[in-house]
Amino acid sequence: MYAQMVKSTGSGVKSRDEMSDEERAFQDKVDADIKIEPRDWMPEGYRKTLIRQIGQHAHSEIVGQLPEGNWITRAPTLERKMILLAKVQDEAGHGLYLYCAAETLGVTRDDLTEQLLSGKMKYSSIFNYPTLNWADIGAVGWLVDGAAIMNQVPLQRTSYGPYSRAMIRICKEESFHQRQGYDIMMKMAQGSEAQKKMAQDALNRFWYPSLMMFGPSDAESVHSAQSMAWKIKINTNDELRQKFVDQTVPQAEYLGLTIPDENLKWNEEKGGYDFSEPDWTEFFEVLKGNGPCNKERLGDRVKAWEDGAWVRDGLLAHAEKKAARKVAAE
Amino acid sequence: MAAEKNLLLEFLLRQGDNALILGHRVSEWCGHAPVLEEDIALANTALDLIGQTQMWLGYAAEVQGEGKTADDLAFLRDAWDFRNVLLTELPNGDFGQTLMRQFLFDAFQSVYLARLLGSSDETVAAIAAKASKEVAYHVERSADTVVGLGDGTEESHARMQAALDYLWPYVGEMFESDAVDTAMAESGVAPDPATLREEYDALVTRVLTDATLTIPESRFAHKGGRTGQSHTEHLGHLLTTMQWLQRAYPGNTW
Amino acid sequence: MKNEWPLWEIFIRGQHGMSHRHVGSLHAPDAEMAIKNARDVYTRRNEGVSIWVVEARHIAATVPGEKGPLFEPSESKVYRHPTFFDIPDEVGHM
C-alpha cells in the first residue's frame, strides 16, 4: 500500500519438489506461522523483496510528512496545530521503525536513503498529490491513512519478525491518525458553506488517488503470488480496495459528502459496492515522476539530506573526539 | 486594579508570545531536519512550546476578561500586539542557527521559569511547574547539540560561530526591564529579568566554552519585541501564514 | 556509508515495575545522544520511566542453528511449571 507494485525476485512460486531442503524448511516455518528472524536462513529473493517492500514503505512515511507538513504553519487553531504536528511526527517515527526493520536485513538507512533520493527506490504515489485546502488534511487522515491501515493491520501477521513488530507498533499509533482526519472532516462538513466546499473539494481530489494506493489488480501477478506464499503480502490489491470502498462510503454519507463516482452502487449479490476504477494511466505517469508534486517532494528530501550533511558529520566528529579524549584520560 | 490587571496581562502575553512564536518557528522544520531522530526531537520541542502557549495565552485571555480564548489571542492580533522577544521571531536559518537560537532561549527560560515556580500568582506557578520540566530537557538537548556542532568539524564549528555572532545581539532584550517587570517583581509574580543576567551568562559561557565558540564582546542589544514597539519584518510574514485561515474565514470553527 | 551514525538498541522500562524491554532501534552519534533520541522517539506516548541503550554491534546473541540443543531440552521439564502438580481443591489457592 505504502509499498505499491513491489516485484518479488524469481519467476513465481516454486513447488515443494523444486525447493532445496533449506527452502522447504523455510517455507514450512512460514506456513506454520513461525516468525523468520534476522539471523535465520532465508531465500535471497525473500530478503531482497523484503528490503524493497519495507524500504518503500519507510520512504512513503518520510515523504508522506511533506503534504501534511505543508499545513502545519497554517493550522487554524493551536490545538489543530499540535495534533497535526504530533501526527506528522508519528510518520517520521514510523519511517524510523521501518528503516530499522530493513536494517536487520543487511542494508543501512543511508543506503536506502540514497536510493530514494536518486530515484532508484519509490514511495507511494499518493504523496505526489498536493494539499490545497485545510480539509485536505482531514481527507489525508481519513482516506489515505484509512487506506494504509487496511493494508497494515494484516501485515502485523507478516512472516518477518522485525517487520511484524514494526507494524504492530505502527498500527497502535495509526488509528489516531485516521480518527483525527475524520474529526477534521466532521467539523468542516458541519461548518460554514465555505468549509463544506473545502471538504467536498478535498474528497473530489483524494478519492481516486486513494483507490490507486492499493495498486493495480494483481490477481494474476506472479510477484504477488510469491509474496503471499512468503506471507509478506496478505491480501490481494482488489480485496483491500473493495474493503476500503465498502468501509468509506457510509462514512462519506454520514458527512453528507458525495463520492465523485457516478457508478458507485451497492451490489446486493456480492455484498459490496460497485465502483469505477481509477485512471491507471495517471497512476503510471505519477510513478514515472509525472505527478503534480513529484519534483517538489523529492526536491525537498534531497535538500534536507544535503543541507543536513554538515550536521550529521559534525555531531559524529564530536562523538569521536569525545571518545578519544576519554581513552586518553584513562 | 485595572492598571494592575493590564500589567499582569502584559506579562502573560510576553510569556505566551515567546512560546507561540518560537514554537511556530521550530514547527517549520517538520519533515526537513538533517536526520530522522532530530526531526522527531524538534517536533517534540515545538509541541511543548505550543502547549505552553495554550496555558499562558489561556490565562492571559482569562485575565483580560473580554471572553476571548487563547486562539483569539494567537490568531487575531496584529504584529504590534505581540510581546515576544525578537530572538524568537528570527528566521530558522540553517539547523545550527535554529539550535543556537533554541539554546540561547532555553537557557533563559531555564533560569526564569525556576523563579516562577515560587510565583505569588498560583496559576503562574502552576504553568511554570509544568513548563520548567519541559524546558529542563530542552536546554539539555540544545546545549548538547550546540557543543557537538561547535566542537565537531571545521565546517560545523564555523557555522555555529556564525550563528552565535548573528544571534548574540538579540540576547540582551531578554534582560531588559520596564514598568511591567518592576510591577511583577514588586507583587512577587515574577523576578525582574535584569537580575538574572549573571546566572544566565554563567550557564551560557560554560556551554559555549565547551562548544569552543567565542562569545562576541559587544553588549549591543536589539530591542522592541517584548514591548511591541518595533518587531522585525519577519514577524509579519510569520503571522500572515499562521493567521491566514482565521482571517480569511472569520467566525468559522475548525 | 562510512559517516553513518551507529545503530543503537533501545530498552525501556514501563510504568509498572516490569523489566526493561527491547522496543526498537535508532541512530545516534554517541550514547548520550542515543538516550536523548530514545526519549524523543520511543516515549512519545508516556511509555517509559527508564531507558537503556546499547550499541547494536556490542550485542552477543544465540545462533539460530543452535536453537534445538539450547531450547528444546527444557520442553521435557514440565515439572518446573506449577500446573504440573494437582493440588486438591479443599487445600485452597496455592
mmCIF file of C-alpha atoms in Angstrom, chain A residues 76-77 187 190-195, chain B residues 72 75-76 243-254:
data_model
loop_
_atom_site.group_PDB
_atom_site.id
_atom_site.type_symbol
_atom_site.label_atom_id
_atom_site.label_comp_id
_atom_site.label_asym_id
_atom_site.label_seq_id
_atom_site.Cartn_x
_atom_site.Cartn_y
_atom_site.Cartn_z
ATOM 1 C CA PRO A 76 -6.297 27.197 12.153
ATOM 2 C CA THR A 77 -6.126 26.672 15.941
ATOM 3 C CA LYS A 187 -16.041 19.897 11.612
ATOM 4 C CA GLN A 190 -20.920 20.696 9.589
ATOM 5 C CA GLY A 191 -19.344 24.122 9.218
ATOM 6 C CA SER A 192 -19.913 27.141 7.001
ATOM 7 C CA GLU A 193 -20.688 26.902 3.294
ATOM 8 C CA ALA A 194 -17.048 27.650 2.555
ATOM 9 C CA GLN A 195 -15.924 24.822 4.831
ATOM 10 C CA ASP B 72 -8.289 34.529 19.624
ATOM 11 C CA PHE B 75 -4.719 34.243 15.587
ATOM 12 C CA LEU B 76 -6.439 37.615 15.724
ATOM 13 C CA GLN B 243 -3.342 33.543 10.943
ATOM 14 C CA TRP B 244 -4.488 33.128 7.369
ATOM 15 C CA LEU B 245 -7.409 30.731 7.808
ATOM 16 C CA GLN B 246 -8.818 32.547 10.824
ATOM 17 C CA ARG B 247 -8.568 35.863 8.995
ATOM 18 C CA ALA B 248 -9.954 34.641 5.683
ATOM 19 C CA TYR B 249 -12.941 32.864 7.247
ATOM 20 C CA PRO B 250 -13.850 34.913 10.313
ATOM 21 C CA GLY B 251 -16.067 33.208 12.846
ATOM 22 C CA ASN B 252 -15.723 29.701 11.450
ATOM 23 C CA THR B 253 -14.908 26.903 13.862
ATOM 24 C CA TRP B 254 -12.254 24.386 12.981
#
